[in-house]
Short mmCIF file of C-alpha atoms and ligand atoms in Angstrom, two decimals:
data_model
loop_
_atom_site.label_atom_id
_atom_site.label_comp_id
_atom_site.label_asym_id
_atom_site.label_seq_id
_atom_site.Cartn_x
_atom_site.Cartn_y
_atom_site.Cartn_z
CA MET A 1 -95.53 91.52 93.30
CA ALA A 2 -94.75 92.50 96.87
CA VAL A 3 -92.02 90.44 98.50
CA LEU A 4 -90.68 89.97 102.02
CA LYS A 5 -86.91 89.94 102.31
CA GLN A 6 -85.23 87.42 104.63
CA TRP A 7 -84.85 89.93 107.43
CA GLU A 8 -88.52 90.88 107.15
CA LEU A 9 -89.45 87.21 107.33
CA ARG A 10 -87.23 86.87 110.40
CA ALA A 11 -88.70 89.94 112.09
CA ALA A 12 -92.25 88.80 111.32
CA PHE A 13 -91.52 85.29 112.61
CA ALA A 14 -90.09 86.65 115.88
CA GLN A 15 -93.06 88.97 116.25
CA ARG A 16 -95.67 86.26 115.65
CA LEU A 17 -93.89 83.79 117.90
CA SER A 18 -93.95 86.45 120.60
CA THR A 19 -97.70 87.01 120.21
CA MET A 20 -98.35 83.27 120.24
CA TYR A 21 -96.12 82.63 123.26
CA GLY A 22 -97.71 85.55 125.12
CA THR A 23 -101.12 83.89 124.86
CA GLU A 24 -99.65 80.57 126.03
CA VAL A 25 -97.53 81.95 128.90
CA PRO A 26 -99.08 85.19 130.22
CA SER A 27 -96.19 85.96 132.61
CA TYR A 28 -94.02 86.38 129.50
CA THR A 29 -96.09 89.44 128.61
CA THR A 30 -95.42 90.89 132.07
CA LEU A 31 -91.72 90.28 131.59
CA VAL A 32 -91.72 92.07 128.23
CA GLU A 33 -93.65 94.99 129.74
CA VAL A 34 -91.24 95.37 132.64
CA SER A 35 -88.21 95.08 130.33
CA HIS A 36 -89.59 97.86 128.15
CA GLU A 37 -90.23 100.04 131.22
CA VAL A 38 -86.67 99.58 132.45
CA ASN A 39 -85.29 100.30 128.96
CA ARG A 40 -87.42 103.43 128.60
CA ASP A 41 -86.27 104.74 131.99
CA LEU A 42 -82.61 104.21 131.10
CA LEU A 43 -83.06 105.88 127.75
CA ALA A 44 -84.64 108.92 129.43
CA LYS A 45 -81.70 109.16 131.85
CA ASP A 46 -78.86 108.93 129.33
CA ALA A 47 -79.79 108.15 125.72
CA ALA A 48 -76.22 107.82 124.42
CA GLN A 49 -75.09 105.46 127.20
CA ALA A 50 -78.29 103.39 126.95
CA GLN A 51 -77.69 102.83 123.24
CA ARG A 52 -73.96 102.11 123.46
CA LEU A 53 -74.60 98.42 122.70
CA GLY A 54 -77.38 98.74 120.13
CA SER A 55 -80.14 101.13 119.08
CA ILE A 56 -83.25 101.19 121.24
CA GLY A 57 -85.18 99.97 118.18
CA ARG A 58 -83.05 96.86 117.96
CA VAL A 59 -83.00 96.23 121.71
CA THR A 60 -86.79 96.63 122.07
CA ALA A 61 -87.50 94.09 119.31
CA GLU A 62 -84.68 91.78 120.39
CA ARG A 63 -85.52 88.25 121.54
CA HIS A 64 -83.94 84.86 121.73
CA GLY A 65 -85.98 81.71 121.66
CA ALA A 66 -85.13 78.23 122.91
CA ILE A 67 -86.30 75.01 121.29
CA ARG A 68 -85.42 71.37 121.83
CA VAL A 69 -85.55 68.54 119.29
CA GLY A 70 -85.04 64.80 119.43
CA THR A 71 -83.26 63.52 116.30
CA PRO A 72 -80.48 64.56 113.91
CA GLU A 73 -83.07 64.69 111.13
CA GLU A 74 -85.25 67.08 113.14
CA LEU A 75 -82.21 69.29 113.79
CA ARG A 76 -81.38 69.32 110.08
CA GLN A 77 -84.94 70.43 109.30
CA VAL A 78 -84.77 73.16 111.95
CA GLY A 79 -81.55 74.32 110.28
CA GLN A 80 -83.38 74.51 106.97
CA ILE A 81 -86.29 76.50 108.41
CA PHE A 82 -83.94 79.00 110.06
CA ALA A 83 -81.78 79.28 106.92
CA GLY A 84 -84.93 80.57 105.22
CA LEU A 85 -85.03 83.29 107.87
CA GLY A 86 -81.36 84.20 107.38
CA MET A 87 -80.27 82.46 110.61
CA HIS A 88 -77.16 80.27 110.63
CA PRO A 89 -75.76 77.82 113.20
CA VAL A 90 -73.10 79.41 115.42
CA GLY A 91 -71.21 77.69 118.22
CA PHE A 92 -71.41 74.28 119.90
CA TYR A 93 -72.51 73.92 123.52
CA ASP A 94 -72.15 70.63 125.38
CA LEU A 95 -74.64 70.89 128.21
CA ARG A 96 -74.09 67.27 129.21
CA GLU A 97 -70.76 68.47 130.57
CA ALA A 98 -71.73 71.93 131.73
CA ALA A 99 -74.66 70.83 133.90
CA VAL A 100 -74.42 69.12 137.28
CA SER A 101 -77.85 67.52 136.99
CA ALA A 102 -78.94 65.40 134.06
CA VAL A 103 -79.23 67.56 130.93
CA PRO A 104 -78.69 65.11 128.04
CA VAL A 105 -78.43 67.58 125.14
CA VAL A 106 -75.90 69.28 122.87
CA SER A 107 -76.81 72.65 121.39
CA THR A 108 -76.11 75.37 118.89
CA ALA A 109 -77.62 78.80 118.24
CA PHE A 110 -79.15 79.94 114.96
CA ARG A 111 -78.69 83.64 114.31
CA PRO A 112 -77.87 86.23 111.65
CA ILE A 113 -74.11 86.49 111.13
CA GLU A 114 -73.70 89.72 109.18
CA GLU A 115 -73.56 93.14 110.82
CA GLU A 116 -76.32 94.62 108.66
CA GLU A 117 -78.60 91.62 109.24
CA LEU A 118 -78.02 91.76 113.00
CA ALA A 119 -78.85 95.45 113.00
CA LEU A 120 -82.06 94.86 111.03
CA ASN A 121 -83.22 92.10 113.36
CA PRO A 122 -80.97 89.99 115.59
CA PHE A 123 -83.44 87.15 116.39
CA ARG A 124 -81.62 84.03 117.59
CA VAL A 125 -82.76 80.60 118.73
CA PHE A 126 -80.84 78.38 121.16
CA THR A 127 -81.50 74.89 119.81
CA SER A 128 -80.84 71.70 121.74
CA LEU A 129 -80.66 68.14 120.48
CA LEU A 130 -81.34 65.13 122.72
CA THR A 131 -78.52 62.55 123.00
CA PRO A 132 -80.16 59.10 123.36
CA SER A 133 -76.85 57.38 122.60
CA ASP A 134 -75.22 58.73 125.77
CA ARG A 135 -74.97 55.77 128.17
CA ARG A 136 -74.61 58.01 131.21
CA PHE A 137 -78.31 58.76 130.79
CA PHE A 138 -79.92 56.03 128.67
CA ASP A 139 -79.28 52.28 128.61
CA ALA A 140 -79.41 50.38 125.31
CA ASP A 141 -83.03 49.35 125.75
CA LEU A 142 -84.24 52.86 126.52
CA GLN A 143 -82.15 54.33 123.71
CA HIS A 144 -83.84 51.94 121.32
CA ARG A 145 -87.37 52.71 122.55
CA LEU A 146 -86.65 56.45 122.54
CA GLU A 147 -85.29 56.44 119.00
CA THR A 148 -88.23 54.36 117.80
CA PHE A 149 -90.70 56.78 119.41
CA LEU A 150 -88.93 59.77 117.88
CA SER A 151 -88.66 58.22 114.42
CA ARG A 152 -92.45 57.93 114.27
CA ARG A 153 -93.13 61.61 114.76
CA SER A 154 -92.95 64.36 112.19
CA LEU A 155 -92.53 67.89 113.50
CA PHE A 156 -92.39 69.91 110.31
CA PRO A 157 -94.68 69.55 107.28
CA ALA A 158 -93.02 69.07 103.88
CA GLU A 159 -94.62 72.27 102.60
CA LEU A 160 -92.85 74.27 105.33
CA ILE A 161 -89.49 72.77 104.41
CA ARG A 162 -90.04 73.49 100.69
CA LEU A 163 -90.93 77.13 101.40
CA ALA A 164 -87.87 77.43 103.66
CA GLU A 165 -85.63 76.10 100.87
CA ARG A 166 -87.02 78.73 98.51
CA ALA A 167 -86.63 81.50 101.12
CA GLU A 168 -83.01 80.41 101.58
CA SER A 169 -82.05 80.27 97.91
CA GLU A 170 -83.97 83.39 96.79
CA ARG A 171 -83.39 85.31 100.06
CA GLN A 172 -87.02 86.45 99.95
CA LEU A 173 -90.57 85.19 99.41
CA GLY A 174 -93.60 86.61 97.63
CA LYS A 175 -96.31 87.84 99.94
CA THR A 176 -98.63 84.82 99.67
CA ASP A 177 -95.81 82.30 100.14
CA ALA A 178 -94.39 84.37 102.98
CA GLU A 179 -97.73 84.29 104.77
CA ARG A 180 -97.98 80.52 104.41
CA PHE A 181 -94.35 80.00 105.47
CA LEU A 182 -94.80 82.10 108.62
CA GLU A 183 -98.10 80.45 109.49
CA LEU A 184 -96.67 76.92 109.19
CA ALA A 185 -93.45 77.86 110.98
CA VAL A 186 -95.17 79.45 113.98
CA ARG A 187 -97.70 76.61 114.20
CA SER A 188 -94.86 74.05 114.45
CA PHE A 189 -93.80 75.61 117.76
CA GLU A 190 -97.23 75.86 119.41
CA LEU A 191 -97.95 73.74 122.46
CA SER A 192 -99.91 70.69 121.36
CA HIS A 193 -103.17 69.48 122.88
CA GLU A 194 -102.44 65.85 121.95
CA PRO A 195 -102.63 63.65 125.05
CA VAL A 196 -99.25 62.80 126.57
CA ASP A 197 -98.54 59.13 127.35
CA ARG A 198 -98.22 59.33 131.13
CA GLY A 199 -96.17 56.17 131.70
CA TRP A 200 -93.67 56.99 128.97
CA TYR A 201 -93.32 60.61 130.06
CA ALA A 202 -92.78 59.57 133.67
CA GLU A 203 -90.15 56.98 132.71
CA LEU A 204 -88.11 59.62 130.89
CA GLU A 205 -88.69 62.21 133.59
CA ARG A 206 -86.98 59.95 136.15
CA ILE A 207 -83.83 60.35 134.05
CA SER A 208 -84.22 63.99 133.13
CA GLY A 209 -87.03 66.52 132.89
CA VAL A 210 -85.41 67.72 129.68
CA ALA A 211 -85.49 64.22 128.16
CA ALA A 212 -89.20 63.94 128.98
CA ASP A 213 -89.96 67.38 127.55
CA ILE A 214 -88.27 66.41 124.28
CA GLY A 215 -88.80 62.68 123.88
CA GLY A 216 -91.97 62.17 125.92
CA VAL A 217 -94.27 63.97 123.49
CA THR A 218 -95.05 63.76 119.78
CA THR A 219 -94.53 67.46 119.01
CA THR A 220 -92.14 70.28 119.87
CA HIS A 221 -92.80 73.72 121.31
CA ILE A 222 -91.00 76.90 122.04
CA ASN A 223 -89.57 76.56 125.53
CA HIS A 224 -88.98 80.24 126.24
CA LEU A 225 -88.65 83.57 124.52
CA THR A 226 -86.24 86.02 126.08
CA PRO A 227 -86.40 89.81 125.85
CA ARG A 228 -83.29 91.95 126.24
CA VAL A 229 -83.13 94.47 129.04
CA LEU A 230 -80.59 97.23 129.62
CA ASP A 231 -80.45 96.89 133.43
CA ILE A 232 -81.08 93.34 134.60
CA ASP A 233 -80.60 94.09 138.33
CA GLU A 234 -83.32 96.73 138.15
CA LEU A 235 -85.56 94.35 136.23
CA TYR A 236 -84.99 91.59 138.82
CA GLU A 237 -86.18 93.89 141.60
CA ARG A 238 -89.19 95.18 139.70
CA MET A 239 -90.33 91.62 138.86
CA GLN A 240 -90.01 90.59 142.53
CA ARG A 241 -92.06 93.64 143.48
CA ARG A 242 -94.78 92.45 141.11
CA GLY A 243 -94.86 89.17 143.04
CA ILE A 244 -93.03 87.01 140.49
CA THR A 245 -90.42 84.81 142.17
CA MET A 246 -87.20 84.82 140.21
CA ILE A 247 -84.44 82.18 140.50
CA ASP A 248 -81.86 83.02 143.17
CA ASP A 249 -79.16 84.21 140.88
CA ILE A 250 -78.35 86.33 137.88
CA GLN A 251 -76.12 84.07 135.75
CA GLY A 252 -72.94 85.33 134.13
CA PRO A 253 -70.80 88.32 135.08
CA PRO A 254 -71.68 90.06 138.37
CA ARG A 255 -73.21 93.48 138.87
CA TRP A 256 -70.29 95.92 138.93
CA ASP A 257 -69.39 99.40 137.80
CA GLY A 258 -67.04 98.39 134.94
CA PRO A 259 -68.07 97.68 131.33
CA ASP A 260 -70.85 95.19 130.59
CA VAL A 261 -69.39 92.07 129.00
CA LEU A 262 -70.82 88.85 127.56
CA LEU A 263 -74.24 87.98 128.86
CA ARG A 264 -76.20 88.17 132.11
CA GLN A 265 -79.40 86.14 132.41
CA THR A 266 -82.03 85.30 134.94
CA SER A 267 -85.35 83.48 134.85
CA PHE A 268 -88.50 82.45 136.67
CA ARG A 269 -90.51 79.27 136.48
CA ALA A 270 -93.68 79.70 134.51
CA LEU A 271 -96.92 78.34 135.92
CA ALA A 272 -97.96 74.75 135.39
CA GLU A 273 -99.86 74.47 132.10
CA PRO A 274 -102.90 72.23 131.62
CA ARG A 275 -102.06 69.18 129.50
CA ARG A 276 -104.02 66.05 128.68
CA PHE A 277 -102.66 62.60 129.55
CA ARG A 278 -103.30 59.14 128.23
CA GLU A 279 -103.35 56.67 131.12
CA ALA A 280 -102.24 53.03 131.07
CA ASP A 281 -105.86 51.86 130.59
CA GLY A 282 -106.26 54.06 127.50
CA SER A 283 -108.45 56.71 129.16
CA VAL A 284 -107.62 60.39 128.81
CA SER A 285 -107.39 62.63 131.86
CA GLU A 286 -106.59 66.26 132.58
CA GLY A 287 -103.29 67.15 134.24
CA ALA A 288 -100.57 69.75 134.18
CA LEU A 289 -96.92 70.08 133.25
CA ARG A 290 -94.48 72.71 134.31
CA VAL A 291 -91.70 72.80 131.76
CA ARG A 292 -91.60 76.31 130.40
CA PHE A 293 -90.19 79.41 131.96
CA GLY A 294 -89.58 83.11 131.56
CA GLU A 295 -86.07 84.35 130.98
CA VAL A 296 -84.56 87.78 130.48
CA GLU A 297 -81.06 88.88 129.55
CA ALA A 298 -78.68 91.83 129.36
CA ARG A 299 -75.97 91.75 126.72
CA GLY A 300 -72.46 93.15 126.91
CA ILE A 301 -69.29 93.31 124.84
CA ALA A 302 -67.94 90.18 123.11
CA LEU A 303 -64.65 88.97 124.63
CA THR A 304 -61.65 87.71 122.65
CA PRO A 305 -60.31 84.22 123.52
CA GLU A 306 -57.89 85.86 125.98
CA GLY A 307 -60.68 87.93 127.46
CA ARG A 308 -62.80 84.82 127.78
CA ALA A 309 -59.97 82.93 129.47
CA THR A 310 -59.74 85.75 132.00
CA TYR A 311 -63.49 85.59 132.52
CA ASP A 312 -63.43 81.80 133.00
CA LYS A 313 -60.57 82.12 135.49
CA LEU A 314 -62.54 84.65 137.52
CA VAL A 315 -65.58 82.35 137.51
CA THR A 316 -63.46 79.57 139.06
CA GLU A 317 -61.92 81.97 141.55
CA VAL A 318 -65.30 83.31 142.64
CA ASP A 319 -66.58 79.74 143.14
CA ALA A 320 -63.60 78.81 145.29
CA LEU A 321 -63.76 81.97 147.39
CA ARG A 322 -67.46 81.62 147.85
CA LYS A 323 -67.06 78.12 149.27
CA GLU A 324 -64.26 79.29 151.51
CA LYS A 325 -66.00 82.38 152.85
CA GLY A 326 -69.56 81.14 152.69
CA CYS A 327 -70.99 84.41 151.36
CA SER A 328 -73.16 85.12 148.35
CA ARG A 329 -71.84 84.78 144.81
CA ALA A 330 -72.78 88.36 143.97
CA ASP A 331 -70.73 89.84 146.85
CA VAL A 332 -67.62 87.75 146.21
CA ALA A 333 -67.84 88.28 142.45
CA ALA A 334 -68.13 92.05 142.67
CA GLU A 335 -65.02 92.12 144.85
CA VAL A 336 -62.96 89.80 142.62
CA TRP A 337 -63.98 91.66 139.47
CA GLY A 338 -63.18 94.99 141.05
CA GLU A 339 -59.62 93.78 141.61
CA CYS A 340 -58.98 91.78 138.45
CA PHE A 341 -61.11 92.79 135.48
CA PRO A 342 -60.38 95.82 133.25
CA ARG A 343 -62.42 98.80 134.39
CA SER A 344 -62.84 100.56 131.07
CA GLU A 345 -63.56 99.87 127.42
CA GLN A 346 -60.27 101.59 126.63
CA GLU A 347 -58.38 99.03 128.68
CA LEU A 348 -60.33 96.10 127.22
CA ALA A 349 -59.48 97.31 123.71
CA GLY A 350 -55.87 98.18 124.52
CA ARG A 351 -55.18 94.75 126.06
CA ASP A 352 -57.06 92.96 123.28
CA LEU A 353 -59.49 91.35 125.72
CA ALA A 354 -62.71 92.34 123.94
CA TYR A 355 -63.85 92.94 120.36
CA PHE A 356 -64.37 96.42 118.98
CA THR A 357 -64.72 97.99 115.58
CA PHE A 358 -62.61 101.06 114.93
CA ALA A 359 -63.27 104.26 113.06
CA VAL A 360 -60.98 107.18 112.26
CA ASP A 361 -61.60 110.27 114.38
CA ALA A 362 -61.31 113.28 112.11
CA GLY A 363 -59.02 116.13 113.01
CA ARG A 364 -55.57 114.61 113.66
CA ARG A 365 -52.64 115.56 111.45
CA GLY A 366 -49.14 114.10 111.11
CA THR A 367 -47.94 110.51 110.90
CA PRO A 368 -50.23 108.06 112.67
CA PRO A 369 -48.86 105.13 114.69
CA THR A 370 -49.69 101.63 113.41
CA THR A 371 -51.12 99.73 116.35
CA VAL A 372 -54.59 100.02 117.80
CA PRO A 373 -53.49 100.75 121.41
CA GLU A 374 -51.34 103.67 120.22
CA LEU A 375 -53.99 104.96 117.82
CA LEU A 376 -56.54 104.87 120.64
CA ASP A 377 -54.20 106.50 123.14
CA GLN A 378 -53.35 109.35 120.81
CA GLY A 379 -56.96 109.88 119.73
CA TRP A 380 -56.60 108.84 116.08
CA VAL A 381 -59.39 106.29 116.22
CA ARG A 382 -62.55 105.63 118.20
CA ALA A 383 -63.53 102.15 119.40
CA GLU A 384 -67.13 100.93 119.19
CA PRO A 385 -67.91 97.77 121.19
CA ILE A 386 -69.13 94.66 119.36
CA VAL A 387 -72.05 93.19 121.25
CA TYR A 388 -71.95 89.50 122.31
CA GLU A 389 -74.49 87.69 120.14
CA ASP A 390 -73.98 84.18 121.56
CA PHE A 391 -74.57 82.16 124.73
CA LEU A 392 -72.62 80.85 127.74
CA PRO A 393 -72.63 77.08 128.38
CA ARG A 394 -72.46 77.45 132.16
CA SER A 395 -75.35 79.93 132.22
CA ALA A 396 -77.36 77.79 129.81
CA ALA A 397 -76.80 74.78 132.07
CA GLY A 398 -77.76 76.92 135.06
CA ILE A 399 -80.96 78.02 133.35
CA PHE A 400 -81.86 74.44 132.42
CA GLN A 401 -81.09 73.24 135.95
CA SER A 402 -82.72 75.91 138.00
CA ASN A 403 -85.97 75.09 136.33
CA LEU A 404 -85.84 71.33 136.80
CA THR A 405 -87.57 69.79 139.77
CA GLY A 406 -85.07 67.02 140.42
CA TYR A 407 -81.50 66.09 139.72
CA GLY A 408 -82.53 63.21 137.46
CA SER A 409 -80.08 60.37 136.98
CA LYS A 410 -76.65 60.27 135.46
CA ASP A 411 -74.37 57.20 135.62
CA LEU A 412 -70.88 58.66 135.81
CA THR A 413 -69.23 55.25 135.46
CA GLN A 414 -70.31 55.21 131.80
CA HIS A 415 -68.48 56.98 128.99
CA ALA A 416 -69.85 59.97 127.13
CA THR A 417 -70.58 59.61 123.44
CA ASP A 418 -68.25 61.84 121.50
CA LEU A 419 -70.41 64.54 119.98
CA ASP A 420 -68.62 67.72 118.92
CA SER A 421 -69.02 70.69 116.61
CA GLN A 422 -67.83 68.71 113.61
CA TRP A 423 -70.40 66.04 114.28
CA MET A 424 -73.12 68.65 114.57
CA SER A 425 -72.03 70.37 111.37
CA GLY A 426 -72.35 66.99 109.63
CA VAL A 427 -75.84 66.50 111.05
CA LEU A 428 -76.89 69.95 109.87
CA GLU A 429 -75.19 69.56 106.50
CA ARG A 430 -74.09 73.14 107.04
CA ASN A 431 -71.05 75.03 108.14
CA LEU A 432 -71.16 75.53 111.91
CA HIS A 433 -69.69 78.98 112.46
CA ASP A 434 -67.18 79.71 115.20
CA PRO A 435 -68.35 82.78 117.14
CA TYR A 436 -64.79 84.07 117.63
CA ASP A 437 -64.17 84.00 113.86
CA LEU A 438 -67.27 86.10 113.24
CA TYR A 439 -66.28 88.78 115.78
CA ALA A 440 -62.66 88.81 114.57
CA GLN A 441 -63.76 89.22 110.94
CA GLN A 442 -65.98 92.14 111.86
CA ARG A 443 -63.08 93.83 113.67
CA GLU A 444 -60.74 93.08 110.76
CA ARG A 445 -63.07 94.71 108.22
CA SER A 446 -63.13 97.90 110.28
CA LEU A 447 -59.33 97.86 110.59
CA GLN A 448 -59.01 97.58 106.82
CA THR A 449 -61.12 100.73 106.43
CA VAL A 450 -59.03 102.52 109.08
CA SER A 451 -55.81 101.43 107.30
CA ARG A 452 -57.10 102.75 104.00
CA GLU A 453 -58.18 106.07 105.46
CA LEU A 454 -54.95 106.63 107.38
CA GLY A 455 -52.81 105.34 104.52
CA THR A 456 -50.96 102.87 106.76
CA GLN A 457 -51.27 99.18 107.75
CA VAL A 458 -52.88 99.00 111.19
CA THR A 459 -52.74 95.93 113.46
CA ALA A 460 -54.97 95.10 116.42
CA THR A 461 -52.13 94.60 118.92
CA CYS A 462 -48.59 95.85 119.53
C1 LIG B 501 -82.18 76.30 126.68
C2 LIG B 501 -81.43 76.83 127.88
C3 LIG B 501 -80.32 77.77 127.46
C4 LIG B 501 -79.96 80.27 127.41
O1 LIG B 501 -80.45 81.39 127.24
O2 LIG B 501 -78.80 80.11 127.84
C5 LIG B 501 -80.80 79.11 127.10
C6 LIG B 501 -83.41 75.52 127.01
O3 LIG B 501 -83.90 75.59 128.15
O4 LIG B 501 -83.91 74.85 126.11
O5 LIG B 501 -81.85 79.34 126.59
NI1 LIG B 502 -82.54 81.20 126.92
#
């Protein structure tokens, strides 16, 4: 009997979600079109450079989704569904801290973690969990009402969970089961036509638009689906030319002529969508909500902890200078980066600021040196960049915020509830992977091969 392997399930899920979301949010389709145009143009100009951080096949199909859930149990179920698709939780993001306005969620990202799986299909989903216990946002009474409301809803049918468990343990599904699994999974993330309780939604919205989007309704939905583009500045301009107003900024590293690192993202607010409301008197009326948006991203090289510390330092510096000089972030950032950030992949690799895999370059004879910087310098090995597969808390907060209408309310005299990666791992009943470990392991495997081939023990640094 024909079967679909996990990666085929994942690719099919991403594809169907994309089709579904395109019918719900038409400007998403425009965004995908423009991204593909930009990618095609870059490929025509310089195919090798355009594919330095992934084959055009991978980049064209590449998406990340964003979803938001309300309870630990819902998050655990989401973890089960994604495990069936070969996607595992990586990283912990505390957006309560990263955002200036009220964003009461903590998040992780589900994604493939093995090189081969990422190359087959890298679909990832940024997943946020509401934090009703956090007193800075919700008082005891509202926490109680919110948790009661959430405990009454059921987002994922039992049949979907059972199929996901099978897909996880067998790493594949027969064709008929696969079809059912995909159908139920995609349906769980469609926008519902159930009337929204207007009073309840409005009460939560006064605290945070995100809280209302999660806890004000009885279902969940995909919030956005993000294509990957090879030149985000070019895309930004082309979208503006088509009359779509983008947010003011591109989040993440600035535009500059050095290597692309980490992640650059930008977005636009999608149109208001018609929704039905239940009024206080029980009648149902037509209305609209504007909670979803279009986002696009360009990915760069993954940074090591030291590289990331340098990046974070530059972010702070740019902020300070910008306040002092009063000019745009982009201008200040390009200047600061030009002075302080390594200008070449060679330098990033040599100073151990970014992750690469290494391969022996044929043709050298004699006794090789034993450290990566020397091997690179003397042409014994080639370095291939490892692409950043994760997210940035500050950018994520920026994306959340720039699409909210108001600041919401946050009582800073209250204490935060302690929710960390260990807590989230417990909720998921799964190992929560550390992104740095995954990149380091990938580099280490390549170094082992290099060591074997050169007949010497090679280390990453001097
Ligand atoms: C998630 C926002 C974060 C990203 O790409 O950083 C995000 C959300 O709006 O639910 O998607
Ligand atoms: Ni996103």
